[in-house]
Amino acid sequence: MRRIAAVATLAGVLALAGAGCTASDEPDAVPATVAAAGPREDGPDPSILPTAADAGVATRLAADVVPPTNRWYSALAFGDPGLPVFPAPLSFQAVDGGFAMGLTRPDPQPAAILAPAVAELTVTVAGASGFGEVTAAGPVGVTLTTGPVELTLAQGVPVVAVTSDGGAEATLSTPFEAAGDDLATATVGETEYGIALDRATVDGTTLALDPGGSAQLFAVPEGGDAAAFASALGPVVAGADASFALGEAATTTIGYADEPTVVAVPAARAVGLDCGLGSYATIHGTYEVCRASSVSWDVPLVEPSAALDLGGLTGAQRDAIAAAFAADAGAEPELPADTYFGAKALYRLANLLQVADALGEDAFAEQLQGTLETQLDLWGAADGCAERAERCFTYDPALRGVVGLATAFGSEQFNDHHFHYGYLLYAAAVAGARDPELAERIGPVMDLVAEDIAAPGTSDAFPVRRAFDPVEGHSWASGISPFADGNNQESSSEAALAWNAVALWADLRGDDALGASARWMLSAESEAATRLWLAPDLTGLDGYAHPIVAIEWGAKRDYATWFSDDPAAMLGIQVIPAQPAAAGYLAAVPADRIVAAVDEAWGQTTPSQFADYLLMYRALAGDEERAAAWAEAIELPDSAIDDGDSRTWMLAWIAAAGRSAGS
């Protein structure tokens, strides 16, 4: 979810080579690592924090399920019942006593690619009432118990699975006909649906499951065949989960079952799989239908970084950066106190501190470090909320997470935690590396802040990697997802910042499990930012009229933001805060696409918001564009520089952009 005041927005960060902060040094190459989300037995203890006030969020959860906020399916567990979720290419809605499902189809419009929920097939379970209860929840899949049946959904498996330990009967909204010993089919509108049966039967509109039986409902893919699809199906994928490996690349593996089953994957992930079962059209292009027990893919490994390579500065560039630094470091703006703007302000100071070290400005460095330490000691005090109503954290035992007492943008409902906490953890890593005693003092609380968004293993206190969706490769920002279009994420760049910051903090604290997990998420989120937001492949989606996407939803892709209809906002929110680990993946966008996106965003006059970030992004498009961006950045009015950015940082980024772009 995204939201932002129409005035001040986020921060810009990159640190200068030669800074004295060890958090800014490029880490050694990570050795090959393979990990899944096992028990987190040595995770931080949330009992050191006071208890949060009840956020008043209605839940539909079994007692032993850690609340799955920020998932693609969160609407099944929270808020008003009946909202759809989107296990692509299907939509699924819990209805009173059962569920509705359908095959979504993309509809490209000039400012959005739409694929809303389709309730073409409804299943009503005998003896069931209400909207079900989530009885199992993980990063890949979810189980919803409705009366005597369990409904299993997993992202990447294009079926709704119905199982029953004791047997059950249900009514179908349309009659099905036998199409084989263990298959029934029906056509609704343009779509043929099938039900693969195991110890179950269909007679017209009656579905009967024997004890231990299952029925897997699916939409027949384009170019496919119901019998071939049903024959390729394996067991119900109730245990679907994710693991990763780090080596020369970052590898994601989604394990669905011990035996092969039907999966639907983007064409790029289908290489090497047993495909040929047809395809689905989705908002992300064509998904191939294949048979596999697991699916793996690589993305470029992105190492955490708080350093920008300024080794090749010209004398004129260094003089301009030094002059900007003198003005920026000498100003003392009021520091906000909520978890978003307050954390962003500290992030800005952390980068000015690193510039001070690089330029040999020892007096300013001492001043900036002192301000950071004072502020971080407030944020890092376990009992801070007993003494004040801001700059402190509580623990919510109901939703299982860390919440700032001064909330922002619905953070009490777990909206945007990774956006907020990435800024704070980055500042903590930079300042803590310069002063180990500070890191030790604030460590217990900052460990909890990192655990809230990025726990690498299972526990009763936090969900595993709260916001991160390993199948999609990116995060979801809404905590409870009260939307008809599913969950959403706007700022791909702030999400990448979060995992960079978690990795830096984990390295400082010696938490290898957290650090490896954060590197994986950083790599995946960076690749997704280019693939989905900044350089999307729009083949077959003619009618969409823009070079970028501004918000990814479960059911649509929007050229829109939560806070502005200005084209500068659409692109700027994908670049902000121009952090060091982003320079490489942003530079991977083809130069012509960077220029086209910036041209559309800039318009005829200097934008009132995000002009600084647009210039920084433009600088990655080659020498000529970088020179033009530098000239405009020198003259950019102070009022056009984001409150989290600084002229110092903008110029430093642009000066180093050639090395980031490889030109």
Coordinates of C-alpha atoms in Angstrom, one line a residue, residues 14 308 310 313 317 321 611-620 625-634 647-659:
L14 CA 24.4 6.5 -1.2
L308 CA 29.0 5.0 -3.8
L310 CA 33.4 8.5 -6.2
L313 CA 35.6 12.7 -9.2
Q317 CA 32.7 17.8 -9.2
I321 CA 29.8 18.4 -3.8
A611 CA 12.8 16.4 -9.7
D612 CA 16.0 15.4 -7.9
Y613 CA 15.3 11.7 -8.2
L614 CA 14.4 12.0 -11.9
L615 CA 17.7 13.7 -12.6
M616 CA 19.6 11.0 -10.6
Y617 CA 17.8 8.3 -12.7
R618 CA 18.5 10.1 -15.9
A619 CA 22.2 10.2 -15.1
L620 CA 22.3 6.4 -15.6
E625 CA 22.4 12.4 -20.2
R626 CA 24.7 12.4 -17.1
A627 CA 26.2 15.7 -18.1
A628 CA 22.8 17.2 -18.7
A629 CA 21.5 15.9 -15.4
W630 CA 24.6 17.4 -13.5
A631 CA 24.0 20.8 -15.1
E632 CA 20.3 20.8 -14.1
A633 CA 21.1 19.5 -10.6
I634 CA 23.5 22.3 -10.0
R647 CA 21.9 18.5 -3.0
T648 CA 25.0 16.8 -1.6
W649 CA 23.6 13.4 -2.2
M650 CA 22.0 14.2 -5.6
L651 CA 25.4 15.5 -6.9
A652 CA 27.3 12.5 -5.5
W653 CA 24.9 10.1 -7.2
I654 CA 25.1 11.8 -10.5
A655 CA 28.9 12.0 -10.4
A656 CA 29.2 8.3 -9.7
A657 CA 26.4 7.3 -12.2
G658 CA 28.9 6.5 -14.9
R659 CA 30.5 3.7 -12.9

